[in-house]
Amino acid sequence: MDFRVLGPLSVCDDGGRHRTPTAPKQRQLVSLLAFNANHVVSVAQIVEEIWEYRPPSSAVAAVHTYVMQLRRSLDGARRGPGRGPGRLQTRDQGYVLKLEPGELDLHRYERQVRAARATLMAGEYAEAVEQLRAAETMWTGPMLVDVPTGPLLRAAIEVVERDRLDAVPQRLGAELRLGRHHEILGELTALVHQYGTHEGLVAHLMLALYQSGRQADALMAYHRLRARLREELDTKPSARLQLLHTHMLSGHPRLEPPSSARGRQSLDLLARRTLSVPCGPVRDDGLVRA
């Protein structure tokens, strides 16, 4: 089967027939089970997710009903004599959704990102960019955009979204290493507009602008960040971002676009020789160190 949560919820069987529940609480239940695929989700957790802190007296009985309906939807076509247990199994005062490797798009995405990060560590930037772009195409919209979410799903979605926001700057850093500052300017501008206090994205935008001959715009991006950090978080840019700003004011030669003759390595040299100005995957999560 194919379970998708990186956008609208979708469940399809091997024949391509949609088995996505239509009732909101069943959609919420299958989403919670999919996030915890092959692990037991207790009845108490399901009650907390669906009703948060105000469950009705009939909550447990309702969960059993939702599970029965969901089991019928998922396994109806395959259940029968000799077919063994279905996908939704009862375990230890709870339930477990059994999924095979690759059946959940979230697992495919995470596997692709792990592979891309290993490629980045090996210095294969062009291949890493392709891997990360392939991972990004797995998203079809905001995660579970059409599913009601309670505290457990919201927390799980936040973790995935945070990792997604880490992977994008890593890909953009690799693109800068390849000298693609012109190509990614529009994307960076849009991302910084959306995540205005994300220092990794702002650093990439500053460098892309500078390398495109737009020093004044690069410096303005820094000043906008400094103002937002002061107003919204009562803090200031990190030491490394301040250093990047200083180098831009002085026209430091190491900020020039990477040379193809040297394998696009100038950003690596910059990171080593100027106190590691962040231009790529300087950390596993792609964020600027404070």
Coordinates of C-alpha atoms in Angstrom, one line a residue, residues 7-280:
G7 CA 0.6 17.0 1.9
P8 CA -3.0 15.9 1.9
L9 CA -3.6 12.5 3.5
S10 CA -3.7 9.7 0.9
V11 CA -4.0 5.9 1.3
C12 CA -4.0 3.7 -1.8
D13 CA -3.9 -0.1 -2.1
D14 CA -1.7 -2.0 -4.4
G15 CA -4.2 -1.8 -7.2
G16 CA -4.3 2.0 -7.0
R17 CA -7.7 2.2 -5.3
H18 CA -8.1 4.9 -2.8
R19 CA -8.7 3.7 0.8
T20 CA -8.4 7.1 2.5
P21 CA -11.0 7.4 5.2
T22 CA -13.4 10.3 4.8
A23 CA -14.6 10.8 8.4
P24 CA -12.4 13.4 10.1
K25 CA -11.6 11.3 13.3
Q26 CA -10.7 8.2 11.2
R27 CA -8.4 10.4 9.1
Q28 CA -6.8 11.7 12.3
L29 CA -6.5 8.1 13.7
V30 CA -4.8 6.7 10.5
S31 CA -2.5 9.7 10.4
L32 CA -1.4 9.1 14.0
L33 CA -0.9 5.4 13.4
A34 CA 1.1 6.1 10.2
F35 CA 3.4 8.5 12.0
N36 CA 4.1 5.7 14.5
A37 CA 4.1 2.9 11.9
N38 CA 5.1 -0.5 13.3
H39 CA 5.0 0.8 16.9
V40 CA 2.2 0.5 19.4
V41 CA -0.1 3.5 19.8
S42 CA -2.0 3.1 23.1
V43 CA -5.7 3.8 23.4
A44 CA -4.9 6.6 25.9
Q45 CA -2.7 8.3 23.2
I46 CA -5.5 8.0 20.7
V47 CA -8.0 9.6 23.1
E48 CA -5.5 12.4 23.9
E49 CA -4.9 13.0 20.2
I50 CA -8.6 13.1 19.1
W51 CA -10.2 14.8 22.1
E52 CA -7.1 16.5 23.8
Y53 CA -8.0 17.3 27.3
R54 CA -11.8 16.9 27.2
P55 CA -12.6 13.4 26.2
P56 CA -16.3 12.3 26.5
S57 CA -17.2 9.3 28.7
S58 CA -17.7 7.2 25.5
A59 CA -14.2 8.0 24.2
V60 CA -12.7 4.5 24.5
A61 CA -15.7 2.9 23.0
A62 CA -15.6 5.4 20.1
V63 CA -11.9 4.5 19.5
H64 CA -12.8 0.8 19.2
T65 CA -15.4 1.7 16.7
Y66 CA -13.0 3.9 14.7
V67 CA -10.5 1.1 14.7
M68 CA -13.0 -1.4 13.5
Q69 CA -14.1 0.9 10.6
L70 CA -10.5 1.7 9.7
R71 CA -9.5 -1.9 9.8
R72 CA -12.3 -2.8 7.5
S73 CA -11.2 0.0 5.1
L74 CA -7.6 -1.0 5.1
D75 CA -7.9 -4.8 5.2
G76 CA -11.3 -5.5 3.7
A77 CA -9.9 -6.5 0.4
R78 CA -7.3 -8.8 1.8
R79 CA -8.9 -10.3 4.9
G80 CA -10.2 -13.8 4.7
P81 CA -9.3 -17.4 5.7
G82 CA -5.6 -18.1 5.6
R83 CA -4.6 -14.5 5.0
G84 CA -3.2 -13.9 8.4
P85 CA -3.4 -10.7 10.5
G86 CA -4.3 -7.4 8.8
R87 CA -2.4 -4.2 8.8
L88 CA -4.0 -2.7 11.8
Q89 CA -3.3 -5.1 14.7
T90 CA -4.3 -5.0 18.4
R91 CA -1.3 -5.0 20.7
D92 CA -0.8 -4.3 24.4
Q93 CA -3.8 -2.0 25.1
G94 CA -3.3 -0.3 21.8
Y95 CA -2.9 -0.7 18.1
V96 CA -0.1 -0.9 15.6
L97 CA -0.2 -0.2 11.9
K98 CA 2.1 -2.6 10.1
L99 CA 3.9 -1.0 7.1
E100 CA 6.5 -2.4 4.8
P101 CA 9.7 -0.4 4.0
G102 CA 8.9 2.4 1.5
E103 CA 5.1 2.3 2.0
L104 CA 5.0 5.6 3.8
D105 CA 6.2 8.7 1.9
L106 CA 7.6 10.2 5.1
H107 CA 10.0 7.3 5.5
R108 CA 11.1 7.6 1.8
Y109 CA 11.7 11.3 2.3
E110 CA 13.8 10.8 5.5
R111 CA 15.8 8.0 3.8
Q112 CA 16.5 10.3 0.8
V113 CA 17.6 13.2 3.1
R114 CA 19.9 11.0 5.1
A115 CA 21.6 9.8 1.8
A116 CA 21.9 13.4 0.6
R117 CA 23.6 14.5 3.9
A118 CA 26.1 11.6 3.5
T119 CA 26.8 12.8 0.0
L120 CA 27.3 16.3 1.2
M121 CA 29.8 15.1 3.8
A122 CA 31.7 13.4 1.0
G123 CA 31.9 16.7 -0.9
E124 CA 29.8 15.6 -3.8
Y125 CA 27.8 18.7 -4.0
A126 CA 26.1 18.3 -7.4
E127 CA 24.8 14.9 -6.5
A128 CA 23.7 16.0 -3.1
V129 CA 21.7 18.8 -4.7
E130 CA 19.9 16.4 -6.9
Q131 CA 19.2 14.1 -4.0
L132 CA 17.8 16.9 -1.9
R133 CA 15.7 18.2 -4.8
A134 CA 14.3 14.8 -5.3
A135 CA 13.4 14.7 -1.6
E136 CA 11.6 18.1 -1.8
T137 CA 9.4 16.9 -4.7
M138 CA 7.9 14.3 -2.3
W139 CA 6.0 17.2 -0.6
T140 CA 2.7 18.0 -2.2
G141 CA 1.6 20.7 0.2
P142 CA 1.5 21.4 4.0
M143 CA 1.8 18.1 5.9
L144 CA -1.7 16.6 6.6
V145 CA -3.3 19.8 5.4
D146 CA -6.7 18.2 5.3
V147 CA -6.6 16.3 8.6
P148 CA -7.6 17.7 12.0
T149 CA -4.7 17.5 14.4
G150 CA -4.4 17.1 18.1
P151 CA -1.4 17.5 20.4
L152 CA 0.4 14.3 19.3
L153 CA 0.1 14.9 15.6
R154 CA 1.0 18.6 16.0
A155 CA 4.2 17.7 17.8
A156 CA 5.1 15.1 15.2
I157 CA 4.5 17.5 12.3
E158 CA 6.6 20.2 14.0
V159 CA 9.6 17.8 14.2
V160 CA 9.3 16.9 10.5
E161 CA 8.8 20.5 9.4
R162 CA 11.8 21.6 11.4
D163 CA 14.0 18.9 9.7
R164 CA 12.6 20.0 6.3
L165 CA 13.6 23.6 7.1
D166 CA 17.1 22.3 7.9
A167 CA 17.4 20.3 4.7
V168 CA 16.6 23.2 2.4
P169 CA 19.5 25.5 3.6
Q170 CA 21.8 22.5 3.2
R171 CA 20.8 22.1 -0.4
L172 CA 21.1 25.9 -1.0
G173 CA 24.5 25.9 0.6
A174 CA 25.6 23.1 -1.8
E175 CA 24.2 25.2 -4.7
L176 CA 26.3 28.2 -3.6
R177 CA 29.4 25.9 -3.5
L178 CA 28.6 25.1 -7.2
G179 CA 28.5 28.7 -8.1
R180 CA 24.7 28.8 -8.7
H181 CA 24.1 32.1 -6.8
H182 CA 22.1 33.6 -9.7
E183 CA 19.9 30.6 -10.1
I184 CA 18.8 30.4 -6.4
L185 CA 18.3 34.1 -5.7
G186 CA 14.6 34.1 -6.3
E187 CA 14.1 31.0 -4.1
L188 CA 16.2 32.4 -1.3
T189 CA 14.4 35.8 -1.4
A190 CA 11.0 34.0 -1.0
L191 CA 12.3 31.8 1.8
V192 CA 13.8 34.7 3.7
H193 CA 10.5 36.6 3.3
Q194 CA 8.8 33.6 4.9
Y195 CA 11.4 32.8 7.6
G196 CA 12.9 36.2 8.2
T197 CA 14.9 35.3 11.4
H198 CA 16.5 32.1 10.0
E199 CA 20.1 33.0 10.0
G200 CA 21.2 30.2 7.7
L201 CA 18.8 31.3 5.0
V202 CA 19.8 35.0 5.4
A203 CA 23.5 34.2 5.2
H204 CA 22.9 32.3 2.0
L205 CA 20.8 35.2 0.6
M206 CA 23.5 37.7 1.5
L207 CA 26.2 35.7 -0.2
A208 CA 24.1 35.0 -3.3
L209 CA 23.4 38.7 -3.6
Y210 CA 27.0 39.7 -3.0
Q211 CA 28.3 37.2 -5.6
S212 CA 25.7 38.5 -8.0
G213 CA 27.2 42.0 -7.8
R214 CA 24.5 43.4 -5.4
Q215 CA 26.6 44.3 -2.4
A216 CA 24.1 47.0 -1.2
D217 CA 21.2 44.5 -1.3
A218 CA 23.3 41.9 0.6
L219 CA 24.1 44.5 3.3
M220 CA 20.4 45.5 3.5
A221 CA 19.4 41.8 4.1
Y222 CA 21.7 41.8 7.1
H223 CA 20.2 45.0 8.5
R224 CA 16.7 43.7 8.0
L225 CA 17.6 40.6 9.9
R226 CA 19.2 42.6 12.7
A227 CA 16.1 44.7 13.1
R228 CA 13.8 41.7 13.2
L229 CA 15.9 39.8 15.7
R230 CA 15.9 42.9 18.0
E231 CA 12.2 43.5 17.7
E232 CA 10.9 39.9 17.8
L233 CA 13.5 38.0 19.8
D234 CA 15.4 40.7 21.6
T235 CA 18.7 39.4 20.3
K236 CA 21.2 40.2 17.6
P237 CA 22.9 38.3 14.7
S238 CA 25.4 35.6 15.6
A239 CA 29.2 36.4 15.5
R240 CA 29.6 34.5 12.3
L241 CA 26.9 36.5 10.5
Q242 CA 28.4 39.7 11.8
L243 CA 31.8 38.5 10.4
L244 CA 30.1 37.9 7.0
H245 CA 28.7 41.4 7.1
T246 CA 32.2 42.8 8.0
H247 CA 33.8 41.0 5.1
M248 CA 31.2 42.3 2.7
L249 CA 31.9 45.8 3.8
S250 CA 35.6 45.4 3.2
G251 CA 35.1 43.4 -0.1
H252 CA 37.0 40.4 1.2
P253 CA 38.3 38.4 -1.8
R254 CA 37.2 35.1 -0.3
L255 CA 33.6 36.1 -0.8
E256 CA 34.0 36.0 -4.6
P257 CA 32.1 33.2 -6.5
P258 CA 33.8 29.8 -6.4
S259 CA 36.1 29.1 -9.3
S260 CA 35.2 26.2 -11.5
A261 CA 38.8 25.5 -12.1
R262 CA 39.3 24.8 -8.4
G263 CA 36.2 22.5 -8.2
R264 CA 34.0 25.2 -6.6
Q265 CA 36.0 25.1 -3.3
S266 CA 36.3 28.7 -2.4
L267 CA 33.4 28.6 0.0
D268 CA 35.1 25.7 1.8
L269 CA 38.2 27.8 2.1
L270 CA 36.1 30.7 3.3
A271 CA 34.7 28.6 6.1
R272 CA 38.1 27.4 7.2
R273 CA 40.0 30.6 6.9
T274 CA 37.5 33.3 8.0
L275 CA 36.2 31.7 11.2
S276 CA 33.7 29.5 9.4
V277 CA 31.3 31.9 7.8
P278 CA 28.3 29.6 7.2
C279 CA 27.8 28.9 3.5
G280 CA 26.7 25.3 3.5

